[in-house]
DNA sequence: CTAACTCCCTGATAGC
DNA sequence: TGCTATCAGGGAGTTA
């Protein structure tokens, strides 16, 4: 799936194209996504309203509509969001079309249907804030070495899985967790509670550097991610360990090793990471 | 409580 | 060629 950088690239690409535009109608087709598609709310609270802003929280895209409702889209593993001419041929797994008033439409395509679409009213956003349980943004001020040291106390979970826990910090998925730990020189299997303050500082610095760089590169493309303009990102050219099992470490030439942790493939250099 | 496992779904790829 | 098994960027719910 798109991790934080890919979602942010979609947000940045889409915002200038659709902000200020009015959604003429919403067309839903096909089966349910991870959550049922809220057709009635899409018709009542999104259709007929203008997109005021697009924000991002974790890996969720938040479209604030005139009228105050918020359209929340998660891309799951294989979701894409792009703007197309209304007459452009539709693709397999195009599940929703947001038809604008200027001959264009935003299409949500999701092969695996792990994505989700929700619509919350302004009151619901306030009263039952849907993201209350989520940890801080990794590019925000609350994400610090001291915070991580405190959160990780007593935890024996591998540091890689700890970084992928959205209650700890949001937006870091399997690709970037591997890359961050390589850059920080820490083995993914290290118990989170055993990581010391200097090591957390390296993790925080690596996280900021790698995520910002990935956003600047337009994200990572593995198989099916494209940004809002339909172009591929090129951060995959920068991947140092992810998917490189058996290939030489770019720093020391030792073969990169792979180990499955909590069901997710983990890649590391046995010589550069301790 | 923590952490690992299971499942949702389609498609690409590897191996026979 | 065609079959089966495995794997894939997420996240919620269940199990131990």
XYZ file of C-alpha atoms (C1' of nucleotides) in Angstrom:
306
model
C 0.000 0.000 0.000
C 0.834 3.476 -0.111
C 2.564 4.473 3.076
C 2.658 8.042 4.345
C 4.842 9.474 1.543
C 2.649 8.030 -1.194
C -0.527 9.313 0.453
C 1.071 12.722 0.887
C 2.121 12.775 -2.775
C -1.462 12.000 -3.784
C -2.707 14.790 -1.520
C -0.256 17.324 -2.923
C -1.000 16.283 -6.487
C -4.755 16.342 -6.107
C -5.187 19.490 -4.011
C -4.513 22.118 -6.709
C -6.648 20.173 -9.175
C -9.805 19.685 -7.125
C -9.852 22.204 -4.272
C -12.527 24.791 -4.976
C -14.294 22.428 -7.376
C -17.857 21.290 -6.800
C -18.685 17.589 -6.830
C -21.617 17.300 -9.181
C -22.389 13.694 -8.314
C -20.820 10.560 -6.856
C -21.161 7.268 -8.711
C -20.464 4.047 -6.798
C -20.259 0.684 -8.443
C -19.346 -2.814 -7.511
C -18.920 -4.595 -4.199
C -18.055 -3.229 -0.787
C -14.624 -2.106 0.255
C -13.173 -2.876 3.667
C -16.113 -0.870 4.995
C -19.476 -0.559 3.274
C -19.523 2.441 0.910
C -21.826 5.053 2.508
C -23.860 5.805 -0.609
C -26.561 7.842 1.098
C -24.038 10.088 2.811
C -22.002 10.506 -0.353
C -25.134 11.671 -2.127
C -26.260 13.958 0.678
C -23.021 15.392 2.086
C -20.483 15.197 -0.750
C -22.479 15.519 -3.968
C -23.547 19.116 -4.508
C -20.742 20.443 -2.320
C -17.401 22.075 -2.981
C -14.092 20.596 -1.852
C -12.638 23.213 0.493
C -9.381 21.489 1.426
C -7.545 18.181 1.363
C -5.647 17.246 4.490
C -3.929 14.072 5.590
C -3.909 12.340 8.971
C -1.799 9.177 9.088
C -2.600 7.396 5.819
C -6.084 8.873 5.592
C -6.983 11.596 3.097
C -9.513 14.084 4.460
C -11.619 16.073 2.020
C -13.399 18.878 3.845
C -16.592 19.725 1.981
C -18.538 22.960 1.957
C -21.210 22.246 4.536
C -18.616 20.859 6.937
C -18.766 17.131 6.251
C -15.484 15.291 5.743
C -14.876 12.616 3.117
C -12.285 10.182 4.470
C -10.474 7.947 2.002
C -7.927 5.265 2.872
C -6.045 3.635 0.011
C -5.413 0.315 1.761
C -2.853 -1.849 -0.032
C -3.719 -1.185 -3.650
C -5.872 1.939 -3.708
C -5.303 4.723 -6.200
C -6.903 8.093 -6.566
C -6.543 10.093 -9.729
C -8.193 12.781 -11.810
C -9.405 11.824 -15.287
C -11.459 13.380 -18.074
C -15.027 12.160 -17.611
C -14.888 10.553 -21.030
C -11.696 8.573 -20.353
C -12.190 4.806 -20.431
C -12.781 3.274 -17.032
C -10.440 0.719 -15.547
C -11.187 -2.558 -13.853
C -11.655 -1.969 -10.106
C -12.720 1.664 -10.475
C -15.132 1.664 -7.527
C -16.094 5.318 -7.087
C -16.231 8.313 -9.379
C -16.506 11.863 -8.049
C -17.815 13.806 -11.031
C -16.895 17.497 -11.049
C -18.436 20.438 -12.817
C -15.538 20.940 -15.211
C -15.522 17.776 -17.295
C -13.169 15.898 -14.982
C -13.739 13.225 -12.382
C -11.743 11.802 -9.483
C -11.661 8.013 -9.559
C -10.981 5.634 -6.696
C -9.521 2.381 -7.976
C -8.665 -0.443 -5.581
C -7.859 -3.939 -6.794
C -7.765 -5.631 -3.422
C -10.504 -3.526 -1.822
C -8.641 -3.086 1.464
C -9.234 0.639 1.121
C -12.153 2.477 2.666
C -14.417 5.450 2.063
C -16.244 7.167 4.908
C -18.214 10.371 5.281
C -18.490 12.038 8.677
C -20.444 15.149 9.578
C -18.665 18.088 11.188
C -20.297 17.166 14.494
C -19.106 13.565 14.264
C -15.564 14.693 13.493
C -15.647 16.703 16.717
C -17.599 14.453 19.051
C -16.240 11.046 18.137
C -12.964 12.113 16.560
C -12.162 9.099 14.409
C -8.396 9.338 14.795
C -8.276 9.680 18.584
C -6.310 6.462 19.083
C -3.597 7.277 16.586
C -0.080 8.268 17.531
C 1.731 11.412 16.392
C 2.698 12.273 12.826
C 6.307 11.264 12.150
C 7.023 14.660 10.577
C 5.515 16.549 13.510
C 7.097 17.890 16.702
C 5.635 15.276 19.043
C 7.610 12.517 17.344
C 10.852 12.651 19.317
C 13.494 10.357 20.777
C 12.244 11.064 24.302
C 8.673 10.175 23.298
C 9.772 6.889 21.723
C 11.986 5.946 24.658
C 9.017 6.447 26.955
C 6.543 4.564 24.743
C 8.909 1.617 24.339
C 9.540 1.026 28.045
C 9.186 -2.655 28.962
C 8.262 -3.632 25.426
C 9.931 -6.715 24.010
C 8.292 -6.382 20.610
C 10.823 -6.006 17.759
C 11.569 -2.333 17.157
C 10.442 -2.707 13.548
C 6.934 -3.792 14.543
C 6.892 -1.081 17.213
C 7.529 1.562 14.518
C 4.720 0.094 12.411
C 2.220 0.354 15.287
C -0.062 3.291 14.458
C -0.713 3.913 18.163
C 2.998 4.692 18.526
C 3.526 6.669 15.321
C 1.444 6.778 12.155
C 2.299 6.388 8.504
C 5.272 4.033 8.720
C 4.586 0.814 6.846
C 6.690 -2.173 5.931
C 8.910 -0.568 3.301
C 9.861 2.519 5.273
C 10.254 0.682 8.607
C 12.961 -1.429 6.968
C 14.652 1.544 5.327
C 14.576 3.661 8.488
C 16.224 0.948 10.600
C 18.920 0.402 8.001
C 19.660 4.125 7.915
C 19.738 4.201 11.732
C 22.002 1.129 11.911
C 19.636 -0.871 14.128
C 18.559 -4.489 13.671
C 14.778 -4.801 13.159
C 14.647 -7.616 15.709
C 15.980 -5.475 18.578
C 13.395 -5.353 21.389
C 11.910 -1.859 21.408
C 12.552 -1.554 25.137
C 16.265 -2.177 24.608
C 16.773 0.724 22.203
C 18.646 3.546 23.965
C 18.228 7.292 23.592
C 21.036 7.845 21.055
C 19.597 5.058 18.922
C 16.112 6.592 19.110
C 17.651 9.886 18.007
C 19.092 8.160 14.961
C 15.700 6.571 14.250
C 13.898 9.907 14.482
C 16.448 11.604 12.215
C 16.333 8.725 9.709
C 12.525 8.736 9.716
C 12.306 12.434 8.942
C 15.011 12.293 6.303
C 13.664 9.220 4.512
C 9.995 10.223 4.544
C 10.748 13.750 3.325
C 13.027 12.420 0.631
C 10.426 9.869 -0.465
C 7.777 12.603 -0.713
C 10.162 14.731 -2.771
C 10.759 11.742 -5.069
C 7.035 11.249 -5.591
C 6.835 8.088 -3.499
C 7.792 4.480 -4.022
C 6.359 2.312 -6.771
C 6.317 -1.410 -6.210
C 3.490 -2.649 -8.341
C 0.381 -0.580 -8.534
C 0.914 2.780 -6.924
C 0.564 5.866 -9.088
C 0.110 9.435 -7.983
C -2.785 11.692 -8.803
C -1.377 12.573 -12.208
C -0.873 8.929 -13.106
C 2.907 9.085 -12.852
C 5.057 6.639 -10.937
C 7.213 7.671 -8.018
C 10.896 6.968 -8.195
C 11.873 6.480 -4.553
C 12.223 2.759 -5.277
C 15.539 3.683 -6.840
C 16.617 4.798 -3.366
C 15.594 1.650 -1.493
C 18.637 0.251 0.290
C 17.307 -2.983 1.813
C 13.594 -3.504 1.078
C 13.087 -6.385 -1.343
C 16.861 -6.872 -1.739
C 17.209 -10.283 -0.087
C 20.597 -11.792 -1.015
C 21.774 -8.687 -2.855
C 24.842 -6.830 -1.577
C 24.443 -4.144 1.063
C 24.998 -0.798 -0.662
C 27.402 0.193 2.128
C 29.469 -2.928 2.943
C 28.518 -5.445 0.190
C 27.415 -8.107 2.722
C 24.307 -9.927 1.433
C 21.058 -8.414 2.718
C 19.129 -10.878 4.872
C 15.396 -11.444 5.088
C 13.464 -12.501 8.172
C 9.707 -12.589 8.705
C 8.608 -10.639 11.797
C 4.961 -10.745 12.861
C 4.069 -11.916 9.376
C 5.846 -9.123 7.485
C 9.067 -9.503 5.515
C 11.966 -7.685 7.094
C 15.253 -6.891 5.384
C 18.510 -5.861 7.018
C 22.276 -5.862 6.700
C 23.790 -8.151 9.362
C 26.995 -6.112 9.335
C 25.737 -2.508 9.296
C 22.852 -2.995 11.745
C 23.295 -3.896 15.440
C -1.577 -5.979 29.337
C 1.519 -7.393 25.072
C 2.438 -9.464 20.746
C 1.517 -12.698 17.280
C -1.764 -14.695 14.205
C -5.788 -14.510 10.920
C -8.537 -12.575 7.683
C -10.413 -9.333 4.198
C -9.282 -9.441 -1.652
C -7.089 -9.762 -6.364
C -3.202 -10.480 -9.169
C 1.721 -11.396 -10.141
C 5.085 -14.712 -10.044
C 7.491 -19.092 -9.169
C 7.612 -23.919 -9.446
C 6.002 -28.244 -11.109
C 0.048 -24.660 -21.366
C -2.107 -24.880 -16.907
C -2.308 -25.849 -12.322
C -1.160 -24.680 -7.368
C 1.260 -22.256 -3.794
C 3.121 -18.096 -2.128
C 3.493 -13.395 -1.630
C 2.233 -8.290 -1.723
C 2.731 -1.467 0.635
C -2.834 -2.063 5.732
C -5.465 -2.633 9.567
C -9.026 -4.664 12.544
C -10.286 -8.411 15.213
C -8.987 -12.639 17.615
C -5.985 -15.686 20.150
C -2.457 -17.096 23.466
